[in-house]
Amino acid sequence: MVSVINSIDTSHEDMIHDAQLDYYGTKLATCSSDRSIKIFDVKGGQQTLITELRGHDGPVWQLAWAHPMFGNLIASCSYDRKVIIWKETNGSWGKLYEYQNHDSSVNSVNFAPHEFGLLLACGSSDGSISIISSTGDGTWDAKKIPNAHSIGCNAVSWAPPINPGDLLDPSGRHQPIKQLVSGGCDNLVKIWKEEDGQWKEDQKLEGHSDWVRDVAWAPSIGLPKSIIASCSQVCIGLPKSIIASCSQDLRVIIWTNDGNGWTQKVLNKFNDVIWHLSWSITGNILATSGGDNKVSLWKETLNGNWVCISDVNKGQGQISDGQRSLS
């Protein structure tokens, strides 16, 4: 059973577009069409407004926390075409870096796994993806993937730094490759890979019939997804990479690669648009949220089907009848 344990009155003056907890789950950041970002301390079941950040000239669409090894950093993107990285120093928040090299709204920001350094991917309505990086010496560099998606890019998500199956091969021969997935207004999901310092298209996944609103690459702990443990045996299956995508076509698709190419399976066709996807930290549960004001949780069964294990609507957690399975 999943239920809402707390609600926060943010006092935003317009629609809230994103809410993100930091690495430790003790700070919550929200952003809104009122052009502001608010950061709350949410420890001990209480919430206290820490700061309100203003620097954007349009609705703020999305936020992303960096790993704490880089300090308290959060990135924001906006309709005003800007990406701002904010930093807390001695209890005071301010701008650390501002990126203004997009020609249209920046719709998505996502920090890379910390193993790759301080890297931020940004997807824009101008169709391009920017990769912003810093070595920590105060200088910033940016690379751009031009024409990543015709009409526009709506979402970006990094691949995990551990390749599936790495823990079964401790030799360290397989170095993780920088990869990210993007979704766009061309109805496509694309996978990008860095080779010799340049970003190149690695895969083009076709399956949606309308704009792709969000993409999420499942985390990996280095073990195959299909490890089954019991008192008497351990069965090890093939390692898999998994990506989830949602679209204006009302569908969520699960893309799977077990080493023999990407395959797709429709998780579900919903009654309303699904806007956002999020994986659990171990990558075995997918949360979806959409226009019907519901959050639903999905889990893969041992036979490879996905079932809805919970719907959260209006503050109540409810196990769905019969645990709906995809056909």
XYZ file of C-alpha atoms in Angstrom:
327
model
C 0.000 0.000 0.000
C 1.313 3.442 -0.941
C -0.080 6.573 0.630
C 0.675 10.268 0.859
C 2.463 10.934 4.145
C 2.817 14.685 3.860
C 1.685 17.635 1.783
C 3.353 21.020 1.483
C 1.799 24.389 0.832
C 4.474 25.945 -1.375
C 2.666 29.303 -1.726
C 3.644 29.429 -5.389
C 1.488 31.948 -7.235
C 0.989 29.793 -10.333
C 1.161 26.192 -11.560
C 3.948 24.003 -10.149
C 5.847 22.162 -12.892
C 8.386 20.101 -10.958
C 9.306 19.005 -7.435
C 12.591 17.263 -6.652
C 14.075 15.862 -3.453
C 17.829 16.079 -2.978
C 20.111 13.042 -2.635
C 19.388 12.601 1.079
C 15.675 13.339 0.838
C 15.912 16.215 3.317
C 15.471 19.144 0.924
C 12.637 19.648 -1.552
C 12.890 22.062 -4.482
C 9.836 23.238 -6.442
C 9.491 25.415 -9.538
C 6.543 27.202 -11.060
C 5.105 29.377 -13.800
C 5.484 32.227 -11.301
C 9.179 32.174 -12.385
C 10.432 31.213 -8.946
C 12.187 28.236 -7.348
C 11.587 27.398 -3.706
C 13.698 25.138 -1.525
C 12.257 23.592 1.640
C 13.791 21.688 4.526
C 11.577 18.618 4.938
C 13.257 16.771 7.808
C 11.248 15.187 10.601
C 7.900 15.462 8.883
C 8.084 19.249 9.007
C 8.709 21.675 6.163
C 10.484 25.013 6.388
C 11.117 27.382 3.512
C 14.875 27.804 3.182
C 15.048 30.165 0.233
C 13.263 31.487 -2.827
C 15.361 31.787 -5.974
C 14.506 34.273 -8.702
C 16.547 34.647 -11.858
C 14.367 33.341 -14.661
C 12.190 35.546 -16.875
C 9.629 32.856 -17.717
C 8.006 29.701 -16.353
C 10.537 27.315 -14.789
C 9.913 23.834 -16.175
C 12.294 21.457 -14.436
C 14.897 21.067 -11.685
C 17.802 18.675 -11.081
C 19.957 18.196 -7.975
C 23.644 17.390 -8.395
C 25.325 14.668 -6.339
C 26.345 16.029 -2.896
C 30.033 15.411 -3.622
C 29.808 18.640 -5.671
C 28.141 20.562 -2.833
C 24.552 21.749 -2.694
C 23.906 22.410 -6.395
C 20.620 22.532 -8.261
C 19.978 23.268 -11.934
C 16.857 24.894 -13.364
C 15.587 25.404 -16.902
C 12.976 27.768 -18.227
C 10.897 29.057 -21.098
C 13.272 32.049 -21.088
C 15.884 29.846 -22.870
C 18.196 29.873 -19.857
C 19.718 27.181 -17.674
C 20.855 28.338 -14.234
C 22.980 26.358 -11.790
C 22.463 27.510 -8.210
C 24.807 26.826 -5.284
C 24.499 27.062 -1.532
C 27.520 28.649 0.147
C 27.573 29.147 3.918
C 23.807 28.858 4.078
C 23.147 31.357 1.283
C 21.937 30.401 -2.202
C 23.013 32.200 -5.369
C 23.794 31.745 -9.060
C 26.885 29.723 -9.817
C 26.551 29.607 -13.606
C 24.089 30.742 -16.255
C 23.901 29.161 -19.708
C 22.149 31.086 -22.469
C 23.095 29.274 -25.662
C 19.679 27.920 -26.663
C 17.336 29.578 -29.138
C 14.100 28.465 -27.524
C 12.612 27.121 -24.302
C 14.811 24.714 -22.328
C 12.493 21.914 -21.239
C 14.628 19.398 -19.378
C 17.791 19.230 -17.268
C 19.480 16.157 -15.803
C 22.817 15.778 -14.004
C 24.979 12.829 -15.019
C 25.982 10.174 -12.480
C 28.765 11.633 -10.327
C 31.235 9.032 -11.613
C 31.358 11.012 -14.867
C 32.067 14.346 -13.131
C 29.930 17.461 -13.037
C 27.928 17.103 -16.260
C 24.482 18.499 -17.012
C 22.366 17.560 -20.037
C 19.804 20.100 -21.272
C 17.052 19.501 -23.861
C 15.504 22.427 -25.714
C 12.598 23.259 -28.008
C 15.193 24.441 -30.542
C 15.816 20.729 -31.169
C 19.282 20.580 -29.648
C 20.799 19.022 -26.530
C 23.573 20.772 -24.598
C 26.083 19.010 -22.349
C 27.448 21.484 -19.796
C 30.505 20.476 -17.757
C 32.912 21.846 -15.175
C 36.118 20.500 -13.705
C 35.524 22.398 -10.481
C 38.002 25.191 -11.133
C 35.284 27.743 -11.890
C 35.409 27.316 -15.667
C 32.556 25.793 -17.665
C 32.460 24.111 -21.037
C 29.494 23.241 -23.251
C 29.041 20.828 -26.136
C 25.925 20.787 -28.243
C 24.142 18.042 -30.138
C 22.442 20.061 -32.904
C 19.203 18.893 -34.500
C 18.821 16.091 -31.960
C 15.034 16.167 -32.455
C 13.106 17.985 -35.148
C 10.585 20.494 -33.723
C 12.040 20.106 -30.230
C 13.521 18.010 -27.418
C 11.287 17.483 -24.381
C 13.301 15.233 -22.071
C 16.791 13.902 -21.341
C 17.997 11.151 -18.983
C 21.456 9.695 -18.336
C 22.357 6.023 -18.479
C 23.725 4.543 -15.234
C 27.526 4.464 -14.890
C 27.518 0.716 -14.208
C 26.854 -1.489 -17.188
C 24.365 -4.282 -16.388
C 26.301 -7.390 -15.415
C 29.463 -5.558 -14.338
C 29.366 -7.047 -10.838
C 29.541 -10.476 -12.450
C 32.758 -9.425 -14.188
C 34.903 -7.714 -11.520
C 37.927 -7.527 -13.797
C 37.090 -3.915 -14.614
C 37.689 -4.512 -18.315
C 34.411 -2.880 -19.262
C 34.633 0.841 -18.632
C 31.242 2.569 -18.417
C 30.335 4.624 -21.454
C 28.671 8.013 -21.249
C 25.206 7.564 -22.702
C 21.941 9.426 -22.480
C 18.433 9.041 -23.842
C 16.210 11.809 -25.163
C 12.603 12.173 -26.262
C 11.196 14.711 -28.674
C 8.382 16.215 -30.691
C 9.356 13.974 -33.626
C 7.762 11.046 -31.710
C 11.207 9.471 -31.327
C 13.306 8.174 -28.462
C 17.029 8.487 -29.202
C 20.112 7.122 -27.464
C 23.326 9.126 -27.606
C 26.851 7.930 -26.897
C 30.078 9.851 -26.376
C 32.922 8.636 -28.578
C 36.316 10.372 -28.652
C 34.851 13.416 -26.961
C 31.983 13.781 -29.450
C 28.330 12.906 -28.983
C 26.831 10.682 -31.656
C 23.419 9.101 -32.203
C 23.628 5.439 -31.243
C 20.012 4.279 -31.570
C 16.700 5.622 -32.840
C 13.727 3.950 -31.150
C 10.416 4.222 -32.987
C 7.205 3.222 -31.254
C 5.266 6.313 -30.246
C 2.750 8.039 -32.516
C 2.851 11.469 -30.853
C 5.217 13.730 -28.934
C 7.417 11.966 -26.383
C 6.970 13.832 -23.106
C 9.473 12.107 -20.830
C 12.165 9.437 -20.845
C 13.847 7.689 -17.916
C 16.789 5.291 -18.019
C 16.493 2.733 -15.213
C 19.305 2.693 -12.632
C 21.548 -0.348 -12.509
C 23.265 -1.930 -9.527
C 25.474 -3.972 -11.850
C 23.480 -7.184 -11.592
C 21.082 -8.680 -14.123
C 17.486 -7.552 -13.646
C 16.306 -11.136 -13.633
C 18.305 -12.481 -10.708
C 15.945 -14.645 -8.654
C 17.015 -15.674 -5.167
C 15.444 -18.383 -3.036
C 16.514 -20.600 -0.187
C 17.575 -23.345 -2.572
C 18.837 -21.699 -5.735
C 19.925 -18.571 -7.555
C 18.995 -18.285 -11.227
C 20.896 -15.681 -13.191
C 19.415 -14.285 -16.380
C 20.869 -12.064 -19.040
C 21.756 -8.500 -18.028
C 19.369 -5.857 -19.332
C 19.266 -2.121 -19.902
C 15.799 -0.630 -19.503
C 14.354 2.708 -20.626
C 10.821 3.979 -20.066
C 9.173 6.588 -22.287
C 5.778 8.290 -22.187
C 3.988 10.133 -24.939
C 1.095 12.325 -25.928
C -0.311 9.122 -27.469
C -1.296 8.099 -23.883
C 1.119 5.166 -23.853
C 4.139 4.261 -21.757
C 6.662 2.016 -23.510
C 9.348 -0.081 -21.833
C 12.442 -0.459 -24.021
C 14.740 -3.362 -23.120
C 18.187 -4.333 -24.351
C 19.654 -7.658 -23.200
C 22.657 -7.338 -25.474
C 20.808 -8.290 -28.646
C 19.280 -4.921 -29.521
C 16.372 -2.898 -28.190
C 12.872 -4.345 -27.973
C 9.683 -2.576 -26.917
C 6.653 -3.476 -24.842
C 3.686 -1.208 -24.133
C 3.360 -0.872 -20.376
C -0.163 0.524 -20.568
C -2.408 2.862 -22.516
C -3.738 5.415 -20.064
C -6.884 7.544 -20.112
C -4.855 10.749 -20.006
C -1.405 11.982 -20.986
C 1.466 10.736 -18.829
C 3.833 13.653 -18.238
C 6.543 12.246 -16.019
C 8.360 8.978 -15.271
C 10.617 8.072 -12.361
C 12.430 4.853 -11.408
C 13.069 3.585 -7.898
C 16.705 3.702 -6.810
C 17.176 0.007 -7.661
C 15.405 0.337 -11.001
C 12.724 -2.290 -10.355
C 9.680 -0.035 -9.838
C 8.483 2.656 -12.247
C 6.309 5.576 -11.146
C 4.125 7.380 -13.681
C 2.210 10.633 -13.227
C -0.097 12.405 -15.613
C -3.060 14.555 -16.415
C -5.465 12.425 -14.383
C -3.740 13.581 -11.158
C -2.698 10.004 -10.377
C 0.639 8.465 -9.540
C 0.800 4.768 -10.384
C 3.572 2.306 -9.547
C 4.514 -0.531 -11.905
C 6.714 -3.576 -11.376
C 7.993 -6.297 -13.686
C 6.926 -9.832 -12.857
C 9.142 -12.894 -13.173
C 7.553 -13.765 -16.524
C 8.437 -10.369 -17.989
C 5.034 -8.709 -17.698
C 4.491 -5.382 -15.969
C 1.736 -4.977 -13.374
C 0.330 -1.931 -11.618
C 0.978 -2.481 -7.909
C -0.506 0.793 -6.645
C -2.454 3.888 -7.651
C -2.174 7.038 -5.583
C -5.041 9.463 -6.096
C -6.124 12.367 -3.922
C -3.942 11.333 -1.009
C -4.936 7.667 -0.874
C -2.844 4.628 -1.777
C -4.789 1.862 -3.420
C -3.670 -1.508 -4.746
C -5.244 -1.862 -8.159
C -7.803 -4.610 -8.730
C -6.167 -7.787 -9.947
C -2.842 -5.982 -10.410
C -3.456 -4.931 -13.978
C -1.070 -6.662 -16.375
C -0.051 -5.412 -19.752
C -1.131 -7.495 -22.702
